[in-house]
N, CA, C and O of each residue as an XYZ file, in Angstrom:
400
protein
N     106.969    190.562     90.355
C     107.325    191.578     90.901
C     107.835    192.583     89.584
O     107.424    193.735     89.723
N     108.252    192.468     88.949
C     108.465    192.701     87.368
C     106.871    193.293     87.826
O     106.374    193.840     88.810
N     106.470    192.870     86.612
C     105.489    192.726     86.357
C     103.699    193.967     86.757
O     102.664    194.462     86.311
N     104.813    193.743     88.173
C     103.167    194.159     88.941
C     103.260    195.635     89.499
O     102.246    196.196     89.914
N     105.117    196.562     89.502
C     106.075    197.738     89.187
C     105.353    198.300     87.852
O     104.492    199.180     87.828
N     105.938    197.541     86.654
C     105.335    197.827     85.503
C     103.907    198.237     85.558
O     103.828    199.390     85.133
N     102.198    197.548     86.071
C     101.838    197.688     85.620
C     101.050    198.793     86.600
O      99.839    198.891     86.398
N     101.521    199.469     87.439
C     101.829    200.142     88.725
C     101.545    201.522     88.135
O     100.511    202.172     87.981
N     102.674    201.711     87.892
C     104.023    202.413     86.671
C     103.248    203.282     85.472
O     103.103    204.484     85.248
N     102.859    202.146     84.873
C     101.888    202.139     84.099
C     100.179    203.241     84.334
O      99.644    203.953     83.484
N      99.801    203.022     85.548
C      98.415    203.340     85.275
C      98.408    205.088     85.882
O      97.399    205.789     85.953
N      99.579    205.436     86.205
C     100.495    206.182     87.078
C     100.874    207.680     85.379
O     101.152    208.867     85.206
N     100.551    206.212     84.496
C     101.302    207.635     83.209
C     100.131    208.533     83.423
O     100.395    209.704     83.694
N      98.862    208.169     83.346
C      97.947    208.883     82.606
C      97.569    210.170     84.360
O      96.867    211.175     84.259
N      97.880    209.965     84.988
C      97.857    211.215     85.804
C      98.736    212.002     85.724
O      98.485    213.020     86.370
N     100.020    212.017     85.037
C     101.339    212.357     84.750
C     100.894    213.028     83.490
O     100.971    214.239     83.697
N     100.355    212.733     81.971
C      99.723    213.434     81.169
C      99.292    214.126     80.985
O      99.711    215.024     80.255
N      97.127    214.076     82.096
C      96.856    214.889     82.486
C      97.218    216.141     82.768
O      96.727    217.165     82.294
N      98.595    215.992     84.004
C      98.342    217.187     84.802
C      99.576    218.529     83.180
O      99.448    219.710     82.856
N     100.509    217.467     82.726
C     100.996    218.553     81.811
C     100.746    218.559     80.377
O     101.437    219.011     79.464
N      99.283    217.790     80.358
C      98.147    218.887     79.240
C      97.138    219.987     80.353
O      96.421    220.908     79.964
N      97.357    219.549     81.798
C      96.773    221.470     82.112
C      97.732    221.973     82.574
O      97.272    223.099     82.764
N      98.585    222.012     82.862
C      99.719    222.755     82.607
C      99.596    224.063     81.192
O      99.191    225.226     81.176
N     100.041    223.352     80.378
C      99.876    223.504     78.801
C      98.257    224.147     78.427
O      98.208    224.947     77.493
N      97.591    223.968     78.798
C      95.927    224.173     78.678
C      96.160    226.260     79.540
O      95.986    227.301     78.906
N      96.480    226.169     80.709
C      96.541    226.942     81.908
C      97.592    227.474     81.369
O      98.227    226.615     81.980
N      98.588    228.196     80.685
C      99.335    228.579     80.464
C      98.863    230.002     78.715
O      98.865    231.189     78.388
N      98.483    228.252     78.112
C      97.906    229.253     77.016
C      96.127    229.422     77.387
O      95.337    229.795     76.520
N      95.794    229.154     78.498
C      94.653    230.941     78.298
C      93.685    229.957     77.779
O      92.520    230.343     77.875
N      93.830    228.919     77.312
C      92.442    228.237     76.607
C      91.497    227.403     76.536
O      92.003    226.314     76.808
N      90.753    227.315     76.394
C      90.613    225.730     76.930
C      90.630    224.361     75.577
O      89.778    223.473     75.533
N      91.575    224.471     74.770
C      91.851    223.443     73.920
C      93.395    222.504     74.464
O      93.794    221.540     73.810
N      91.161    221.196     74.212
C      92.047    220.158     75.576
C      93.046    219.039     74.454
O      93.404    217.950     74.902
N      93.332    219.358     73.340
C      93.500    218.463     72.189
C      94.923    219.501     71.701
O      95.138    219.844     70.538
N      95.904    219.928     73.070
C      96.934    220.674     72.988
C      97.996    219.484     73.339
O      97.957    218.619     74.214
N      99.215    219.845     72.054
C      99.832    218.557     72.081
C     101.328    218.321     73.377
O     102.355    218.998     73.443
N     101.064    217.565     73.931
C     102.396    217.235     74.586
C     102.942    218.081     74.766
O     102.691    218.891     75.659
N     103.802    218.143     74.017
C     105.620    219.036     73.887
C     105.799    220.591     73.784
O     106.735    221.350     73.531
N     104.060    220.753     74.193
C     104.225    222.269     74.115
C     104.471    222.102     75.617
O     104.747    223.190     76.124
N     104.459    220.971     76.594
C     104.563    221.993     78.007
C     105.652    221.353     78.083
O     105.575    220.665     79.100
N     106.811    221.161     77.480
C     108.402    221.229     77.823
C     108.328    222.825     77.669
O     108.458    223.469     78.710
N     108.177    223.360     76.750
C     108.793    225.076     77.225
C     108.750    225.604     78.575
O     109.484    226.236     79.335
N     106.856    224.762     78.557
C     106.718    225.726     79.477
C     107.192    225.265     80.664
O     107.227    226.092     81.576
N     107.519    224.298     80.864
C     107.951    223.339     82.407
C     109.927    224.257     82.526
O     110.643    224.729     83.410
N     109.983    224.040     81.060
C     111.636    224.655     81.286
C     111.194    225.912     81.564
O     111.947    226.195     82.496
N     110.465    226.907     81.397
C     110.860    228.092     81.866
C     110.329    228.353     83.419
O     110.689    229.293     84.128
N     109.531    227.463     83.731
C     108.847    227.514     85.489
C     110.653    226.914     86.361
O     110.964    226.922     87.552
N     111.383    226.516     85.254
C     111.700    225.656     86.090
C     113.061    226.385     86.784
O     113.753    226.283     87.797
N     112.959    227.307     85.370
C     114.635    227.622     84.969
C     114.732    229.635     85.799
O     115.626    230.365     86.227
N     113.149    229.724     85.601
C     112.515    231.434     86.603
C     111.909    231.654     87.978
O     111.744    232.523     88.834
N     111.647    230.248     87.678
C     110.882    230.535     89.869
C     111.408    229.312     90.330
O     111.304    229.367     91.555
N     111.893    228.288     90.023
C     113.232    227.831     90.378
C     114.226    228.350     90.987
O     114.747    229.363     90.520
N     114.966    227.431     92.825
C     116.313    227.794     92.893
C     116.627    226.216     92.460
O     116.016    225.148     92.415
N     118.197    226.819     92.118
C     118.948    225.893     91.408
C     119.027    223.676     92.983
O     119.079    222.467     92.757
N     118.982    224.532     94.210
C     118.466    223.758     95.118
C     117.242    223.553     95.369
O     117.246    222.549     96.081
N     116.079    223.923     95.207
C     114.879    223.716     94.511
C     115.100    222.388     93.302
O     114.732    221.219     93.188
N     115.811    223.234     92.635
C     114.914    222.306     90.962
C     115.716    220.273     91.649
O     115.294    219.140     91.415
N     116.914    220.760     92.472
C     117.400    219.387     92.527
C     117.182    218.520     93.682
O     117.801    217.538     94.091
N     116.420    218.969     93.992
C     114.337    218.479     95.232
C     114.683    217.855     94.514
O     115.625    217.062     94.540
N     113.602    218.238     93.328
C     112.520    217.969     92.986
C     113.012    216.704     91.801
O     112.256    215.742     91.667
N     114.432    216.782     90.891
C     114.610    216.021     90.217
C     115.327    215.171     90.597
O     115.409    214.254     89.780
N     116.086    214.991     91.758
C     117.355    214.185     92.328
C     116.433    213.307     93.683
O     115.752    213.550     94.679
N     116.880    212.375     93.033
C     116.477    211.376     94.197
C     117.860    210.185     94.901
O     118.681    209.486     94.306
N     117.640    210.363     96.142
C     118.421    209.268     97.024
C     119.053    207.640     96.569
O     118.196    206.759     96.489
N     119.830    207.431     96.413
C     120.049    206.175     95.983
C     118.877    204.652     97.402
O     118.580    203.457     97.410
N     118.746    205.525     98.013
C     118.709    204.996     99.330
C     116.862    205.240     99.319
O     116.355    204.367    100.023
N     116.130    205.891     98.897
C     115.256    205.895     98.772
C     114.461    205.740     97.557
O     113.570    206.584     97.465
N     114.517    205.069     96.791
C     114.290    204.195     96.250
C     113.650    202.944     95.974
O     112.889    202.624     95.061
N     114.451    201.823     97.665
C     114.034    201.489     98.046
C     112.736    201.382     99.376
O     112.376    200.431    100.070
N     112.407    202.438     99.332
C     112.076    203.223    100.165
C     109.946    203.284     99.638
O     108.935    203.154    100.329
N     110.133    203.508     98.321
C     109.921    204.407     96.940
C     108.384    202.703     97.051
O     107.255    202.420     97.451
N     110.148    201.918     96.023
C     109.171    200.320     96.114
C     108.157    199.744     97.584
O     106.950    199.507     97.546
N     108.936    199.639     98.630
C     107.748    199.373     99.648
C     107.017    200.507     99.426
O     106.142    200.788     98.606
N     107.453    200.999    100.158
C     105.120    201.757    100.872
C     104.761    202.291     99.473
O     103.679    202.829     99.706
N     104.969    202.446     98.363
C     104.650    202.651     96.924
C     103.645    201.698     96.083
O     102.425    201.550     96.032
N     104.863    201.083     95.401
C     104.433    200.001     95.305
C     104.751    198.858     95.147
O     105.031    198.256     94.110
N     104.693    198.333     96.786
C     104.272    196.954     97.153
C     104.772    196.040     96.969
O     104.238    194.946     96.786
N     106.431    196.407     96.980
C     107.440    195.490     96.181
C     108.531    195.562     97.854
O     108.994    196.485     98.524
N     108.554    193.886     97.967
C     109.414    193.772     99.011
C     110.410    192.664     98.888
O     111.337    192.427     99.663
N     110.154    192.162     98.036
C     111.210    191.031     97.593
C     112.621    191.200     97.410
O     113.314    192.164     97.738
N     112.925    190.227     96.893
C     114.208    190.152     96.105
C     114.022    191.292     94.699
O     115.060    191.582     94.104
N     113.383    191.587     94.464
C     113.334    191.951     93.480
C     113.858    193.814     93.493
O     114.425    194.478     92.626
N     113.297    194.233     95.055
C     113.031    195.270     95.223
C     115.423    195.495     94.679
O     116.101    196.304     94.046
N     115.644    194.376     95.360
C     117.565    194.644     95.597
C     117.990    194.349     94.289
O     118.819    195.131     93.823
N     117.757    193.752     93.839
C     118.518    193.434     91.869
C     117.404    194.914     91.843
O     117.781    195.397     92.911
N     116.704    195.551     91.512
C     116.567    196.223     90.794
C     117.283    197.521     91.375
O     117.754    198.470     90.747
N     117.253    197.380     92.256
C     118.508    199.063     93.450
C     120.065    198.334     93.149
O     120.772    199.129     93.768
N     120.690    197.660     92.771
C     121.684    197.092     92.216
C     121.830    197.370     91.080
O     122.877    197.784     90.582
N     120.761    197.170     90.500
C     121.076    197.609     88.674
C     121.299    199.213     88.595
O     121.562    199.732     87.510
N     121.183    199.994     89.803
C     120.745    201.448     89.665
C     122.050    201.517     89.664
O     122.750    202.023     88.786
N     122.719    200.523     91.590
C     124.042    201.545     92.185
C     124.848    201.915     90.642
O     125.491    202.904     90.289
N     124.361    200.204     89.696
C     125.568    199.843     88.642
C     125.586    200.774     87.622
O     126.549    201.144     86.950
N     124.387    201.130     87.570
C     124.169    202.234     86.685
C     124.829    203.530     86.710
O     125.250    203.982     85.646
N     125.034    204.463     88.247
C     125.226    205.176     88.608
C     126.544    205.217     88.105
O     126.877    206.099     87.314
N     127.224    204.456     88.441
C     128.858    204.114     88.808
C     129.051    203.465     87.241
O     129.608    202.386     87.037
N     128.688    204.018     86.567
C     128.625    203.090     85.051
C     129.997    203.779     84.022
O     130.447    203.125     83.081
N     130.526    205.145     84.380
C     131.671    206.217     83.916
C     133.011    205.218     84.893
O     134.114    205.661     84.571
N     133.129    204.133     85.865
C     133.496    204.406     86.692
C     134.388    202.898     85.683
O     135.453    202.641     85.123
N     132.550    202.050     86.111
C     132.758    200.332     86.277
C     132.480    200.010     84.106
O     132.142    198.920     83.645
N     132.681    200.950     83.471
C     132.419    200.877     82.316
C     131.617    199.721     81.889
O     131.311    199.586     80.704
């Protein structure tokens, strides 16, 4: 299941990269597809800080831990014990400052 999850998520990286490159090209108003992906960082930062409220920003970047299991089940078709272990690790990481 770990390999399956990694494979499916890696396939999605192409979509995210294409989206970011599209943002850079659109914002720069040029047709140069060779734009560096690093150009997207200040553009996205500006958008997030000027166009979104703190509540909208939180909704975009913050995922409830209970939602993680649902995403693993529905999107990635991971329903085995691996999903339970994955969520347990996330829970441990979120409480690291308390448990060390």
